[in-house]
Every structure is written in C-alpha cells, then in structure tokens.
Amino acid sequence: MTTPVMLLMAVAAMMLVRFGWDGRRGVALGGWLIAAVAAIGATVADGAWGLAVTILAGSAAALAMLLYAGWTSPARPQRPARVAAAIALPQRASEIAARVSVFVLVVPVAFVAAQWLAFGVQAAARRAGAVETDAVVITLFLQPIAWAIIIAVQMTRAGPSRMIAAPASAAILGTVFWSVG
Amino acid sequence: MNAPFKIDTPTTTPAPATLVQRALGGHAAIGLLASALLYIIALTGSLIVIHDRWQRWEQPNIAETASLSPAAAQAAMTAVVAGEAGKPRTTHLYIRMPTPDLPRAVVTTDNGAWYVDGAGKVVGREAHAWTEFVIGLHEYLHLPATLGLIVVGAFGVMLVGLVVTGVLAHPRIFRDAFRIRTRHNTQLARADWHNRLGVWTLPFVLAVALTGAFIGLGSVGTTLLARAYTNGAVEPVYATIFGHEPKPDAARAPLPDLATAIRAQATQAPGTTPTYVIAHDPGTRGQHVQIIAEHPRRLIYGETYAFDGRGVAKGKVGLSDGPIGRQAAASAYNLHFGNFGGLAVELAYMLLGLGLCVVTATGTSLWLEKRRRRGLHSQRMAACWAVVVWGTPLALLAALWLRGAAGPDAPLVGMFWGLMAAMLVAAIAWPLWATAARLRTVAAAAVLATAAGHAALLRPEMGGPIAIDLIAAVSAGAVLWLFRGVRTVRSI
C-alpha cells in the first residue's frame, strides 16, 4: 500500500485512540495497532521518509483533537493541591556544592563517557568489517543518544554519589568495545 | 497551671523517593537549568522552519524566477565574478537554484551574495540580515560558530533528558492522554497543557533534539576520530560522509562550464531537482563543479553529483544509495529542519515547535507557581521568566525594526542581547512592571503592528509575504482577544 494510504490510516488510528480513550480500551488498542501497521507500511513503501511523514500525520491528528478538547473543556472551579515544587533552590553552601557536583557529573563527565562509549563501539564496528563511513556515523549518532540515556539514568538517582555509576559504566563499556578484536 | 506537653517525635524515617518522584525532581532540575535558552532555541527553531519564506518576506521586492536555465546559471556566474573584479578571488561560488519556497536564484561568493533574475542578470544584493540573525540565534546562540553549535547540540541532549524524565514522572500518561482542563484553575490548565503537549509532541521533539544534537556535537566526534585515524586532519573524516575533493591547482583557467554540468546532471538523474550548483576554486585549473539535487520522497537533503571544469560527469557521492551511515547522516538535516514534504510538513513542524515552546514556558511557570503557593514566591524570578517568554519575541521584533530602519548591516545581535539584558535588569529592579500579562499584550500588539507596518511600508505583491502578514496579524489579534481583561500576574 502507498504512503498516502498510510497517512490516512495514521490519522484514523489516532481518532480511534481518542474514541477509545473514554473507556473502550479495545478500540484504543486497535487504534495503536493500526498506527503501528501504518508506520511499518509507510517504511516499507518509502523508507525513512514514509515513516517520518506518517508519524507527523498521526501527531498532527492527535494534537488537533487535543486542541479541540481544550477548546470545549468546561469551566470548573477546581483548585490544584498545594504541593511542594519538585526541586528547591539551594540555600546552604553544601546544597550549592551538591548542585555543582551534579552539573559536573551530568554535563562534562557524562559527555566524555558517552563520547568514549561511541568511540569504542565504532572501533569494534571497524574491526568487525564495517565500512569507514558507517563507523564515523556510529560515532556521531551514538554519542548524543548515549549521553541522553546516561543523563536520564543519573537524574533519577537519589544523590550525586549515585550518579557516578552510569557514566562509569558507559566508560567501561566503551573500553571493552575499543579493546575487543 | 501549665500542663506538661507531650511532644511527639517522629519515630519513622521518611520513605525513600519513588522513581516517579526522583524522575520529577530530575526533570525539574534539568528544566530549571536549561529552560531559558531551550525556550529561545525552540522559538527561533519554530520560526526558521520557513526561513526561505521569511527571506522572501524580508526582501519582498526582488525580481523572481521559477527556474534558472543552464545558460542563465552560466551567465549568472560570469556576471558575479566580473562584478568582483579587484576583490580577492573567491574560493567557492554557490548558485542557489529557485524553489517554490523561494523562487529566486542567489549567487554567493566569499565576497557577498546576489540575487539574479531568470536571465542570470544581477538584480540586487541578498540582504536578509534579520532572517540570518534568527537562524544564527537558533543554530549557535550567536556564539563563535563551532562553540555555539556544540552548546546548542548539548541543549538538544538536555531536551532528550527532559523527555525521558518527563515520561518517567508521568505514570498516568495513557489515562490522561486527552484530559485537558483549560478552563479550570490557571495552574491546573498550565499543568495539563505542559503534560498533554509534552506527550503528543514527543516523537517530533525526540527527532529534532537528537538530529540537532548530532549536527551540533558532530565536530567533537569528528575531531576525536581525526586524532585517532588521520593524524588530526578532519577533512578526510568529513569526506567519508560528504565526499572527497580533488587536489587544487591554482594556475589560472577559464571559468567552469556550469551549463554543461547542469544538463549532464539532468540526463544522469531525471526526476531530481537541483538545489545548489557549486563551483569550487572557479577560474583555476583545479576547479570542479558539484550539483546538489533533491530526490523526491527521500529524507536526504540531496545527492551530490560531481563534474570537472568542463562539465564532464565524475560520479556522485552516494548520499542517496551509498552506505547506510551516509544516507542516515544526509537525512538528519531535513528531518531536523522539516523541509522534506513541502508547506504541509513545514506548517506541522511550526505548530509542533510552538507546542514545544508552550511546554518549555509552562514548565518553569509551574515550578514558580508551586513555590508561590507554598509562600516562597519571588516576584523577581517570575518577572525574569516573563521577560524570557514574552520578551524574546519582543526583542526579535525590535531587531527586525532596526533592520528595517538602519539596513542589513545594522547590529542586530547586539540589539537583541542588549535589549534582553536590559529587560531582565528592569524585571529585577521593577518586578511588578514585568508581568506576563503586560508583556504578552505588548508582544502581541508588536506582532500586529509589525505585520501592518510591513504590509503598508514594503507593499509586498507576492502571495507568500502577504500570507505571513495576514496570519501574523490574525494570530496576534486572536491572542489579544483571548487574553483580554486578564490582569493576573500568575498567567504564563
């Protein structure tokens, strides 16, 4: 089937997800299944371009329905619970030091660890016979992905001392990949 | 009589934070660190999706042409080179071919850029300084280019971190998928907009953040690979993706035969559309020609076809059908910029980008309001955030008016950052002045005035610029009408 058909399927899928959101779980699940079929079909038909336009069409359809829901939302005098902000501003020197150490671990340390991991993986890929172009692109693509994953893991840890493991693991993995072969 | 008090001391330690709580804390930490510049990057990114159309809007009264024939391209190169007699010889000459977004041909050299008409005659200087200023703000925050690209690329990674922690902190992500309480309490509405838009823009945000990070951080990885494999030379590393260049030969020679190269490319690859014709080292014996041509229904920005100085084909780089890594790298640009499906995709990207702006703006506003409700309100912080959200578009417009009044060489970068700094200082000194409601009204009124002023002063005759004026005016009017009478300091 052609990509235009997949685009229409993606839009219809999101409408089913919306319709099923009110409690008809089977309908919503069906919508997601159709969305997956549309994405796969568009990829088979037109590669990455087909996948991109199909996802875009589905996203646009979902957003349009969301904006409509916002437009028709009834007025209610509901007040939010008074909860603390998820993060407080540092007041004491120890808190400032903790924040600085988090920044150092999450930004330069994690960046270098991710870069080393990416470099190690491309080295292993080269030894495994990958063409040079692919090895170069692995380095360039993998670094931001690895860095983002490390950040996500670090920022769900309880404190700075527990944020060391993620970049350390990435660095060790990078060394393993670099030395393999 | 004073009865003795029994003071209850807690006998249990607080429960450890759950993953959701830790993710929310991490999400807030990244957001607070990065939100101001992320917002500026998101807002300018949304605008420059249609940068070609802004260019046309900024200089509406230039002769246009839907196409440039091979002979006209040759004439254009000859005319521009002749016009640069006495100046240093250019090392590269680019001809940007007309496209539906921008039906104009532009010849760019090391010395400047010129519009040419359908016959190849120079008709004006390319001077879309404001558009380039907005592009520069998005791509490298007006820092020195390589450093700026790295910094902006790092913000792309921070954005991915925000997406992941945001999802982890959102256990009701499916249950609340379409729940949006826009007419409840402002804070509830703000939270719903933040969460719902964050979810439904997720695929788009991941795509633009990761491709932006790849583009911005690429120089670091390339430098590392160069040190490891090519004795520090980065050109061979880039050449693995974008192709090698022949050795230069500075001996003088007639200008290259672009017309033959263009005709050969059309024969070699029918169905493709040339977007750039590039003459490397024109007028030397080592000159060569590249033609970048778009392929339909592909994410790649184009295939690069190589020709010698006589226009004889020398193969192609393989961006369209080479190793998968090369195709993927060539696809990152269009996926990031949103120019892979014409106006429909561009509009979708703009709307999704504005959604990201709302997510970024509401995130910090949510945090500020939570603090206020716990008695930790800081009028100064709220005022500074209002300046970031509504002062940024004001400063962009101020730069535009400066460009209009003082010409394309006016100091737009200095104006923008100076005005932002001044507004922040004013917000700190007089926080009750810089309320979100007031700044929003001023920004919307400024957009309306700019659209009206552009239409009245420049009198565009083409549909594209007129449409931009109309849409801007209607949108600004809608904002003014929707928020009429809103005086609270606690809106976004």
XYZ file of C-alpha atoms in Angstrom:
673
model
C 0.000 0.000 0.000
C 1.226 3.531 -0.718
C 2.303 6.158 1.762
C -0.764 8.411 1.263
C -2.934 5.483 2.371
C -0.663 5.008 5.384
C -1.072 8.699 6.234
C -4.837 8.311 6.266
C -4.514 5.163 8.366
C -2.349 7.025 10.884
C -4.960 9.777 11.201
C -7.765 7.227 11.540
C -5.729 5.329 14.116
C -5.384 8.420 16.297
C -9.111 9.042 16.025
C -9.726 5.500 17.240
C -7.290 6.037 20.126
C -9.213 9.186 21.065
C -12.558 7.440 20.749
C -11.320 4.543 22.856
C -9.824 6.816 25.494
C -13.276 7.318 27.026
C -13.238 3.741 28.310
C -13.339 1.469 25.289
C -9.875 0.036 25.755
C -10.232 -2.426 22.918
C -10.902 0.395 20.482
C -7.881 2.351 21.720
C -5.679 -0.727 21.440
C -6.981 -1.272 17.931
C -6.069 2.299 17.127
C -2.495 1.802 18.290
C -2.229 -1.420 16.275
C -3.430 0.353 13.140
C -0.912 3.157 13.827
C 1.860 0.566 14.020
C 0.722 -1.039 10.755
C 0.636 2.379 9.103
C 4.158 3.182 10.304
C 5.514 -0.164 9.108
C 3.675 0.080 5.805
C 4.965 3.578 5.109
C 8.509 2.490 5.946
C 8.258 -0.449 3.540
C 6.834 1.817 0.839
C 9.057 4.882 1.195
C 11.717 4.189 3.807
C 12.599 6.779 6.407
C 10.682 9.486 4.521
C 7.481 7.448 4.610
C 7.887 6.755 8.321
C 8.555 10.435 9.060
C 5.505 11.796 7.225
C 3.255 9.079 8.705
C 4.308 9.825 12.279
C 3.909 13.521 11.560
C 0.377 12.982 10.265
C -0.565 10.959 13.343
C 0.964 13.559 15.681
C -0.864 16.377 13.925
C -4.178 14.492 14.181
C -3.666 13.829 17.890
C -2.762 17.455 18.522
C -5.810 18.684 16.651
C -8.049 16.515 18.827
C -6.231 17.708 21.930
C -6.740 21.347 20.942
C -10.418 20.646 20.340
C -10.661 19.036 23.770
C -9.085 22.148 25.236
C -11.436 24.419 23.318
C -14.509 22.562 24.580
C -13.257 21.970 28.119
C -15.940 23.034 30.597
C -15.197 25.645 33.240
C -14.870 24.155 36.715
C -13.739 25.843 39.929
C -11.298 23.078 40.770
C -8.161 24.103 42.616
C -4.901 22.193 42.469
C -3.416 20.585 45.541
C -0.769 22.663 47.244
C 2.290 20.534 46.665
C 5.911 21.441 47.053
C 7.945 22.209 43.981
C 9.876 19.158 42.796
C 13.157 20.944 43.375
C 14.148 23.691 45.782
C 16.693 26.416 45.289
C 19.921 25.726 47.174
C 20.339 27.819 50.290
C 23.427 26.487 52.076
C 26.945 26.046 50.774
C 26.595 22.256 50.980
C 23.484 22.369 48.773
C 25.212 24.572 46.244
C 28.183 22.211 46.238
C 25.849 19.290 45.652
C 24.225 21.061 42.705
C 27.605 21.914 41.208
C 28.722 18.299 41.538
C 25.510 17.141 39.836
C 26.178 19.559 36.984
C 29.749 18.321 36.610
C 28.644 14.681 36.595
C 25.746 15.202 34.204
C 27.383 17.562 31.729
C 31.136 17.200 31.190
C 31.660 13.786 32.834
C 28.668 12.155 31.171
C 29.531 13.854 27.863
C 33.060 12.429 27.873
C 31.829 8.988 28.948
C 29.269 8.941 26.128
C 31.889 10.088 23.626
C 34.256 7.342 24.736
C 31.483 4.741 24.505
C 30.653 5.895 20.973
C 34.324 5.793 20.011
C 34.703 2.285 21.404
C 31.656 0.999 19.554
C 32.888 2.421 16.240
C 36.290 0.833 16.826
C 34.621 -2.536 17.338
C 32.481 -1.944 14.252
C 35.585 -1.225 12.177
C 37.229 -4.420 13.354
C 34.053 -6.295 12.526
C 34.294 -5.081 8.934
C 32.055 -2.029 8.889
C 32.868 0.467 6.161
C 34.562 3.621 7.363
C 31.520 5.809 6.628
C 29.314 3.712 8.891
C 31.934 3.707 11.645
C 32.163 7.507 11.515
C 28.384 7.928 11.604
C 28.101 5.472 14.511
C 30.390 7.775 16.495
C 28.408 10.879 15.627
C 24.934 9.381 16.139
C 25.668 7.264 19.188
C 27.261 9.989 21.314
C 24.153 12.162 21.836
C 21.942 9.108 22.297
C 24.279 7.602 24.891
C 24.677 10.943 26.656
C 20.908 11.409 26.860
C 20.450 7.913 28.306
C 23.191 8.492 30.873
C 21.564 11.799 31.860
C 18.160 10.166 32.216
C 19.613 7.475 34.483
C 21.627 9.979 36.509
C 18.735 12.367 37.035
C 16.598 9.590 38.509
C 19.226 8.753 41.152
C 18.842 9.922 44.723
C 22.042 11.926 45.018
C 25.335 12.905 43.373
C 27.236 9.895 44.666
C 24.799 7.580 42.910
C 25.155 9.473 39.651
C 28.680 8.214 39.079
C 27.698 4.672 38.128
C 26.045 5.496 34.822
C 28.940 7.374 33.185
C 31.402 4.962 34.735
C 29.539 2.043 33.201
C 29.484 3.775 29.835
C 33.216 4.420 30.007
C 33.951 0.814 30.953
C 31.730 -0.436 28.151
C 33.499 1.871 25.728
C 36.853 0.480 26.822
C 35.601 -3.071 26.375
C 34.371 -2.328 22.858
C 37.568 -0.498 21.972
C 39.753 -3.389 23.098
C 37.673 -6.192 21.548
C 39.045 -7.911 18.487
C -1.459 25.764 85.633
C 0.904 24.616 82.970
C 0.222 21.045 81.996
C 3.249 19.245 80.752
C 3.313 18.886 76.934
C 3.881 15.598 75.336
C 5.900 16.258 72.286
C 5.589 13.618 69.651
C 8.859 12.930 67.965
C 8.744 11.129 64.656
C 9.678 7.518 65.043
C 9.746 6.680 61.332
C 12.227 7.951 58.754
C 10.769 9.462 55.581
C 10.102 6.886 52.852
C 12.711 6.909 50.093
C 11.646 8.790 46.999
C 9.946 6.660 44.362
C 11.186 6.508 40.764
C 8.372 8.860 39.761
C 9.393 11.374 42.428
C 13.084 11.123 41.551
C 12.251 11.482 37.844
C 10.145 14.556 38.585
C 12.973 16.041 40.627
C 15.486 15.282 37.885
C 13.111 16.661 35.263
C 12.711 19.878 37.230
C 16.460 20.209 37.759
C 17.252 19.893 34.057
C 14.354 22.161 33.180
C 15.389 24.947 35.506
C 18.975 24.802 34.301
C 18.168 24.772 30.635
C 14.711 26.257 30.173
C 15.553 29.864 29.277
C 17.929 29.055 26.447
C 15.871 25.994 25.442
C 12.873 28.274 25.030
C 14.847 30.684 22.831
C 16.172 27.775 20.752
C 12.669 26.285 20.410
C 11.027 29.607 19.500
C 13.632 30.544 16.894
C 13.607 26.989 15.561
C 9.860 27.155 15.055
C 10.251 30.418 13.174
C 13.077 29.358 10.873
C 11.322 26.228 9.605
C 10.087 28.617 6.924
C 13.356 30.572 6.675
C 13.156 30.713 2.866
C 9.710 32.300 3.126
C 11.000 34.760 5.777
C 13.782 35.690 3.381
C 11.197 36.489 0.743
C 9.109 38.394 3.303
C 12.123 40.416 4.437
C 13.034 41.439 0.904
C 9.729 41.223 -0.972
C 10.576 43.487 -3.887
C 13.148 41.398 -5.722
C 12.537 40.111 -9.253
C 11.649 36.445 -9.065
C 12.005 33.471 -11.371
C 10.605 29.978 -11.068
C 13.633 28.426 -12.745
C 17.160 29.138 -13.897
C 18.243 27.602 -17.174
C 21.736 26.155 -17.618
C 22.691 29.102 -19.810
C 21.358 31.573 -17.249
C 23.323 29.849 -14.467
C 26.470 30.207 -16.558
C 25.667 33.857 -17.219
C 24.990 34.451 -13.526
C 28.379 33.072 -12.503
C 30.128 35.114 -15.159
C 28.313 38.300 -14.144
C 29.056 37.925 -10.457
C 32.717 37.073 -10.984
C 33.054 40.072 -13.308
C 31.408 42.258 -10.690
C 34.015 41.174 -8.141
C 36.986 42.288 -10.231
C 39.527 43.846 -7.895
C 38.369 41.813 -4.904
C 40.101 38.624 -3.672
C 39.210 35.712 -5.936
C 36.516 33.573 -4.384
C 37.329 30.002 -3.425
C 33.716 28.880 -3.809
C 30.782 30.119 -5.862
C 27.320 28.804 -4.940
C 24.232 29.205 -7.060
C 21.101 28.571 -5.054
C 18.514 27.476 -7.585
C 14.912 28.771 -7.403
C 12.460 26.660 -5.367
C 8.736 27.044 -4.635
C 9.629 28.363 -1.123
C 11.937 30.981 -2.578
C 11.513 31.451 -6.341
C 14.771 33.359 -6.645
C 18.269 32.440 -7.702
C 21.107 33.563 -5.453
C 24.823 33.580 -6.257
C 27.062 33.557 -3.195
C 30.819 34.015 -3.120
C 33.365 34.702 -0.402
C 32.694 38.418 -1.015
C 28.896 38.568 -0.868
C 25.612 37.263 -2.200
C 23.483 38.490 -5.116
C 20.026 37.781 -6.466
C 19.974 37.062 -10.194
C 16.952 37.014 -12.488
C 15.863 34.347 -14.954
C 18.448 35.501 -17.490
C 21.302 35.422 -14.998
C 21.500 39.193 -14.567
C 22.286 40.541 -11.093
C 19.176 42.312 -9.724
C 20.033 43.025 -6.126
C 22.033 42.209 -3.047
C 20.891 39.334 -0.906
C 20.362 41.123 2.389
C 18.020 39.064 4.560
C 20.007 40.012 7.636
C 17.145 39.545 10.098
C 16.381 36.032 8.839
C 20.050 35.130 9.119
C 20.148 36.698 12.583
C 17.284 34.427 13.744
C 18.992 31.400 12.151
C 22.239 32.292 13.919
C 20.416 32.637 17.222
C 18.927 29.169 16.837
C 21.990 27.395 15.487
C 24.683 28.783 17.750
C 23.139 31.407 20.107
C 25.346 33.969 18.325
C 28.433 32.427 19.918
C 31.523 31.688 17.777
C 30.166 29.147 15.330
C 31.810 25.876 16.379
C 31.425 26.538 20.101
C 27.864 27.693 19.610
C 26.914 24.604 17.638
C 28.324 22.407 20.420
C 26.431 24.346 23.102
C 23.143 24.167 21.172
C 23.766 20.494 20.433
C 24.224 19.914 24.175
C 20.857 21.585 24.762
C 19.402 19.060 22.337
C 20.673 16.282 24.583
C 19.231 18.066 27.644
C 15.888 18.167 25.846
C 16.003 14.404 25.321
C 16.798 14.019 29.017
C 13.751 16.163 29.808
C 11.573 13.988 27.567
C 12.687 10.743 29.202
C 12.426 12.001 32.796
C 9.142 13.671 31.947
C 7.668 10.375 30.746
C 9.008 8.536 33.801
C 7.437 11.187 36.041
C 4.073 10.763 34.336
C 2.552 7.464 35.484
C -0.926 8.384 34.180
C 0.407 9.086 30.722
C -2.192 6.995 28.905
C -5.089 7.637 31.266
C -4.664 11.411 30.919
C -3.841 11.401 27.210
C -6.672 13.745 26.156
C -7.551 15.273 29.525
C -7.052 18.995 29.347
C -8.704 21.357 31.803
C -8.184 24.667 30.058
C -10.973 26.466 31.954
C -10.108 25.324 35.446
C -7.638 26.989 37.756
C -4.727 28.535 35.854
C -2.203 26.205 37.466
C -4.253 23.116 36.537
C -4.599 24.355 32.986
C -0.902 25.075 32.839
C -0.046 21.577 34.106
C -2.379 19.948 31.610
C -1.014 21.939 28.681
C 2.515 21.054 29.768
C 1.836 17.347 30.145
C -0.507 16.793 27.205
C 1.563 18.797 24.720
C 4.694 17.139 26.069
C 3.253 13.721 25.277
C 1.814 14.395 21.848
C 4.855 16.294 20.569
C 7.151 13.550 21.856
C 8.089 11.912 18.509
C 8.733 15.313 16.944
C 10.778 16.572 19.913
C 12.919 13.425 20.024
C 13.575 13.665 16.292
C 14.576 17.341 16.266
C 16.502 17.133 19.543
C 18.581 14.121 18.500
C 19.227 15.341 14.962
C 20.099 18.761 16.342
C 22.496 17.157 18.799
C 24.064 15.095 16.010
C 24.554 18.211 13.884
C 25.800 20.368 16.752
C 28.075 17.890 18.505
C 29.445 16.335 15.326
C 32.612 18.414 15.351
C 33.683 16.890 18.680
C 33.356 13.310 17.458
C 34.972 14.197 14.159
C 37.943 15.756 15.923
C 38.334 12.661 18.079
C 38.241 10.374 15.027
C 40.705 12.625 13.231
C 43.152 12.362 16.117
C 42.750 8.594 16.201
C 42.902 7.775 12.489
C 44.027 10.680 10.266
C 46.780 12.467 12.203
C 44.393 15.193 13.290
C 43.125 16.111 9.815
C 39.321 16.456 9.985
C 38.657 16.865 6.239
C 39.269 13.159 5.500
C 36.798 12.250 8.258
C 34.093 14.535 6.812
C 34.957 13.208 3.349
C 33.864 9.699 4.352
C 30.329 11.111 4.515
C 30.262 14.084 2.146
C 32.796 13.033 -0.465
C 36.399 13.872 -1.306
C 37.561 16.928 -3.199
C 40.176 16.778 -5.974
C 43.559 18.335 -5.353
C 43.630 22.096 -6.005
C 45.674 23.665 -8.787
C 45.911 27.440 -8.548
C 47.041 28.042 -12.161
C 44.567 30.310 -13.947
C 41.913 28.839 -16.238
C 38.633 29.928 -17.810
C 35.577 29.686 -15.593
C 33.962 26.212 -15.361
C 31.237 25.130 -17.767
C 28.257 25.056 -15.416
C 25.711 24.823 -18.232
C 27.107 21.526 -19.490
C 27.272 20.162 -15.935
C 23.626 21.084 -15.270
C 22.437 19.490 -18.485
C 24.517 16.382 -17.765
C 23.049 16.097 -14.284
C 19.519 16.289 -15.657
C 20.313 13.465 -18.068
C 22.138 11.446 -15.422
C 19.395 11.712 -12.784
C 15.979 12.523 -14.265
C 13.278 13.291 -11.707
C 15.712 15.013 -9.339
C 15.694 18.771 -8.710
C 18.979 20.712 -8.484
C 19.032 22.967 -5.435
C 22.668 24.116 -5.466
C 25.286 24.407 -8.209
C 28.714 24.862 -6.637
C 31.915 25.881 -8.384
C 34.988 25.066 -6.301
C 38.070 27.228 -6.962
C 36.466 28.800 -10.066
C 38.886 30.232 -12.581
C 41.717 27.849 -11.675
C 42.958 24.677 -13.306
C 41.932 22.684 -10.214
C 38.295 23.874 -10.381
C 35.448 21.390 -10.219
C 31.687 21.527 -10.015
C 29.188 19.906 -7.693
C 25.443 19.877 -8.141
C 23.267 19.025 -5.141
C 19.909 17.698 -6.298
C 16.873 16.778 -4.229
C 15.447 13.301 -4.618
C 11.665 13.021 -4.261
C 10.218 11.186 -1.266
C 13.579 10.974 0.479
C 14.766 12.429 3.763
C 18.277 13.071 2.418
C 18.941 16.735 1.695
C 20.095 15.669 -1.768
C 22.627 13.728 -3.763
C 25.895 15.430 -4.719
C 26.855 14.965 -8.364
C 30.477 15.744 -9.314
C 31.768 17.277 -12.561
C 35.091 18.578 -13.753
C 35.679 22.098 -15.029
C 34.402 21.166 -18.496
C 31.146 19.812 -17.099
C 32.049 16.145 -17.595
C 30.426 13.879 -15.013
C 32.739 12.340 -12.427
C 30.241 10.299 -10.427
C 28.313 11.051 -7.258
C 28.989 10.943 -3.532
C 26.393 8.272 -2.716
C 24.217 10.165 -0.246
C 21.189 8.553 -1.899
C 22.338 4.972 -2.281
C 25.677 4.604 -0.553
C 26.429 3.038 2.822
C 23.531 3.268 5.247
C 25.529 5.557 7.537
C 25.994 8.090 4.747
C 22.292 8.050 3.915
C 21.397 8.424 7.595
C 23.775 11.345 8.054
C 22.395 13.075 4.958
C 18.865 12.552 6.294
C 19.486 14.227 9.642
C 19.335 17.733 8.207
C 15.928 17.544 6.534
C 14.491 15.655 9.485
C 15.686 18.449 11.759
C 14.672 21.365 9.532
C 11.307 19.949 8.430
C 11.865 20.520 4.729
C 11.053 17.070 3.426
C 7.400 17.463 2.472
C 6.645 20.978 1.311
C 4.440 23.519 3.068
C 2.276 20.942 4.869
C 5.240 19.465 6.714
C 6.649 22.936 7.409
C 3.379 24.057 8.975
C 3.218 20.870 11.045
C 6.752 21.498 12.272
C 5.925 25.109 13.165
C 2.871 24.081 15.156
C 4.698 21.263 16.913
C 7.585 23.635 17.578
C 5.216 26.165 19.119
C 3.856 23.298 21.205
C 7.390 22.719 22.466
C 7.621 26.427 23.296
C 4.453 26.111 25.389
C 5.844 23.024 27.146
C 9.078 24.853 27.959
C 7.324 28.027 29.080
C 4.765 26.271 31.259
C 7.369 24.047 32.904
C 9.161 26.838 34.702
C 5.876 28.677 35.298
C 4.534 25.563 37.053
C 7.566 25.492 39.330
C 7.298 29.204 40.121
C 3.589 28.915 40.942
C 4.143 25.896 43.210
C 6.709 27.943 45.126
C 4.337 30.902 45.371
C 1.576 28.742 46.794
C 3.965 27.475 49.458
C 4.867 31.024 50.432
C 8.173 31.070 48.565
C 7.111 33.497 45.884
C 9.806 35.529 44.186
C 8.371 38.368 42.158
C 11.768 38.917 40.617
C 12.101 35.356 39.364
C 8.577 35.437 37.985
C 9.288 38.738 36.271
C 12.533 37.429 34.767
C 10.740 34.370 33.436
C 8.018 36.553 31.936
C 10.792 38.514 30.191
C 12.245 35.295 28.751
C 8.874 34.051 27.460
C 7.407 37.297 26.126
C 10.483 39.488 25.947
C 12.232 37.172 23.475
C 9.656 37.729 20.719
C 9.707 41.445 21.544
C 13.479 41.546 21.172
C 13.249 39.608 17.891
C 10.776 42.185 16.607
C 12.947 45.058 17.816
C 15.831 43.611 15.805
C 13.525 43.410 12.795
C 12.504 47.044 13.101
C 16.189 48.014 13.459
C 16.986 46.094 10.278
C 14.158 47.876 8.510
C 15.240 51.299 9.711
C 19.013 51.002 9.515
C 19.585 48.436 6.783
C 21.020 44.930 6.673
C 24.326 45.881 8.264
C 22.730 47.120 11.494
C 23.954 45.446 14.712
C 21.010 43.093 15.194
C 22.875 40.678 17.502
C 23.935 43.460 19.859
C 20.422 44.917 19.809
C 18.812 41.588 20.693
C 21.060 40.600 23.566
C 21.324 44.163 24.834
C 17.558 44.501 24.915
C 17.140 41.120 26.621
C 19.697 42.129 29.260
C 18.002 45.491 29.760
C 14.588 43.871 30.165
C 15.998 41.393 32.695
C 17.601 44.199 34.681
C 14.311 46.092 34.593
C 12.467 42.965 35.746
C 14.797 42.619 38.711
C 14.550 46.317 39.561
C 10.795 46.714 38.966
C 9.282 43.210 39.026
C 5.692 44.473 39.150
C 6.239 46.090 35.759
C 7.287 42.875 34.028
C 4.160 40.797 34.442
C 3.358 38.046 31.987
C 0.003 39.631 31.167
C 1.538 43.001 30.337
C 4.451 41.617 28.329
C 2.148 39.249 26.441
C -0.102 42.136 25.465
C 2.849 44.237 24.345
C 4.335 41.338 22.358
C 1.035 40.579 20.602
C 0.488 44.248 19.832
C 4.034 44.447 18.466
C 3.387 41.473 16.156
C 0.200 43.128 14.927
C 1.980 46.441 14.352
C 4.856 44.712 12.562
C 2.538 42.831 10.216
C 0.598 46.006 9.458
C 3.784 48.025 9.094
C 5.354 45.504 6.751
C 2.261 45.437 4.559
C 1.987 49.233 4.493
C 5.663 50.144 4.077
C 7.023 47.368 1.863
C 3.781 46.645 -0.012
C 4.538 43.038 -0.947
C 2.844 41.789 -4.050
C 3.547 38.079 -3.748
C 1.216 35.658 -2.033
C 3.756 34.280 0.423
C 4.725 37.522 2.209
C 1.096 38.722 2.164
C 0.019 35.445 3.780
C 2.642 35.853 6.502
C 1.387 39.372 7.268
C -2.210 38.178 7.382
C -1.520 35.144 9.561
C 0.659 37.162 11.938
C -1.979 39.880 12.250
C -4.831 37.422 12.797
C -2.823 35.384 15.319
C -1.802 38.474 17.274
C -5.372 39.716 17.228
C -6.586 36.351 18.482
C -4.118 36.438 21.380
C -5.183 39.966 22.315
C -8.856 38.969 22.193
C -8.416 35.663 24.039
C -6.485 37.241 26.902
C -8.434 40.468 27.058
C -9.100 41.526 30.612
C -6.563 39.083 32.047
C -4.579 41.075 34.547
C -3.245 38.431 36.896
C 0.466 38.228 37.324
C 0.220 34.466 37.503
C -0.537 33.595 33.882
C 2.337 32.330 31.698
